[in-house]
Amino acid sequence: MCRSPKIAVKNGVLPAEIIYDAVLLFCKEDVILAGSKIEMKKEGGEVFRSVGEMVSYSTHNEIALKREDVI
């Protein structure tokens, strides 16, 4: 999983929360549908939801994720 941090301020109130959008890289044999719920136990139990279509490359598949509590 590749993550890119973003800063989110809710209702203009500080402190800002750092949220992470992510891209999950996975095996060619696996398929993840748009809107699927994905629990990442190794990353502290955060729950993500896929927010786009799976993209297939010659070596792997990728899908964009967003933390479920910030969708």
GROMACS .gro file of C-alpha atoms in nm:
model
   71
    1MET     CA    1   0.000   0.000   0.000
    2CYS     CA    2   0.131   0.344  -0.094
    3ARG     CA    3   0.008   0.637   0.113
    4SER     CA    4   0.008   1.011   0.055
    5PRO     CA    5  -0.077   1.232   0.354
    6LYS     CA    6  -0.328   1.517   0.330
    7ILE     CA    7  -0.426   1.773   0.592
    8ALA     CA    8  -0.796   1.805   0.677
    9VAL     CA    9  -0.951   2.080   0.888
   10LYS     CA   10  -1.307   2.005   0.997
   11ASN     CA   11  -1.537   2.309   1.020
   12GLY     CA   12  -1.232   2.537   1.019
   13VAL     CA   13  -1.129   2.413   1.364
   14LEU     CA   14  -0.771   2.326   1.456
   15PRO     CA   15  -0.590   2.101   1.521
   16ALA     CA   16  -0.599   1.967   1.170
   17GLU     CA   17  -0.626   1.593   1.117
   18ILE     CA   18  -0.384   1.416   0.890
   19ILE     CA   19  -0.573   1.177   0.664
   20TYR     CA   20  -0.424   0.936   0.417
   21ASP     CA   21  -0.539   0.846   0.072
   22ALA     CA   22  -0.380   0.527  -0.042
   23VAL     CA   23  -0.322   0.309  -0.344
   24LEU     CA   24  -0.330  -0.064  -0.289
   25LEU     CA   25  -0.104  -0.272  -0.513
   26PHE     CA   26  -0.202  -0.639  -0.537
   27CYS     CA   27  -0.163  -0.960  -0.740
   28LYS     CA   28  -0.288  -0.988  -1.097
   29GLU     CA   29  -0.498  -1.288  -0.995
   30ASP     CA   30  -0.703  -1.089  -0.741
   31VAL     CA   31  -0.996  -0.859  -0.821
   32ILE     CA   32  -1.129  -0.576  -0.602
   33LEU     CA   33  -1.453  -0.410  -0.707
   34ALA     CA   34  -1.521  -0.037  -0.675
   35GLY     CA   35  -1.678   0.040  -0.335
   36SER     CA   36  -1.530  -0.265  -0.165
   37LYS     CA   37  -1.450  -0.240   0.205
   38ILE     CA   38  -1.088  -0.328   0.279
   39GLU     CA   39  -0.951  -0.375   0.632
   40MET     CA   40  -0.576  -0.331   0.662
   41LYS     CA   41  -0.482  -0.514   0.981
   42LYS     CA   42  -0.108  -0.456   0.941
   43GLU     CA   43  -0.157  -0.076   0.927
   44GLY     CA   44  -0.320  -0.043   1.269
   45GLY     CA   45  -0.661  -0.180   1.177
   46GLU     CA   46  -0.766   0.116   0.962
   47VAL     CA   47  -1.062   0.048   0.736
   48PHE     CA   48  -1.051   0.176   0.379
   49ARG     CA   49  -1.304   0.181   0.097
   50SER     CA   50  -1.207   0.159  -0.267
   51VAL     CA   51  -1.301   0.479  -0.447
   52GLY     CA   52  -1.242   0.397  -0.808
   53GLU     CA   53  -1.209   0.122  -1.059
   54MET     CA   54  -0.927  -0.129  -1.038
   55VAL     CA   55  -0.642  -0.056  -1.280
   56SER     CA   56  -0.461  -0.354  -1.427
   57TYR     CA   57  -0.094  -0.344  -1.527
   58SER     CA   58   0.120  -0.619  -1.674
   59THR     CA   59   0.276  -0.697  -1.335
   60HIS     CA   60   0.004  -0.607  -1.081
   61ASN     CA   61  -0.333  -0.443  -1.014
   62GLU     CA   62  -0.397  -0.116  -0.829
   63ILE     CA   63  -0.699   0.048  -0.671
   64ALA     CA   64  -0.737   0.386  -0.498
   65LEU     CA   65  -0.848   0.383  -0.135
   66LYS     CA   66  -0.982   0.637   0.113
   67ARG     CA   67  -1.008   0.589   0.489
   68GLU     CA   68  -1.366   0.492   0.565
   69ASP     CA   69  -1.415   0.743   0.847
   70VAL     CA   70  -1.333   1.034   0.613
   71ILE     CA   71  -1.539   0.938   0.306
   0.00000   0.00000   0.00000
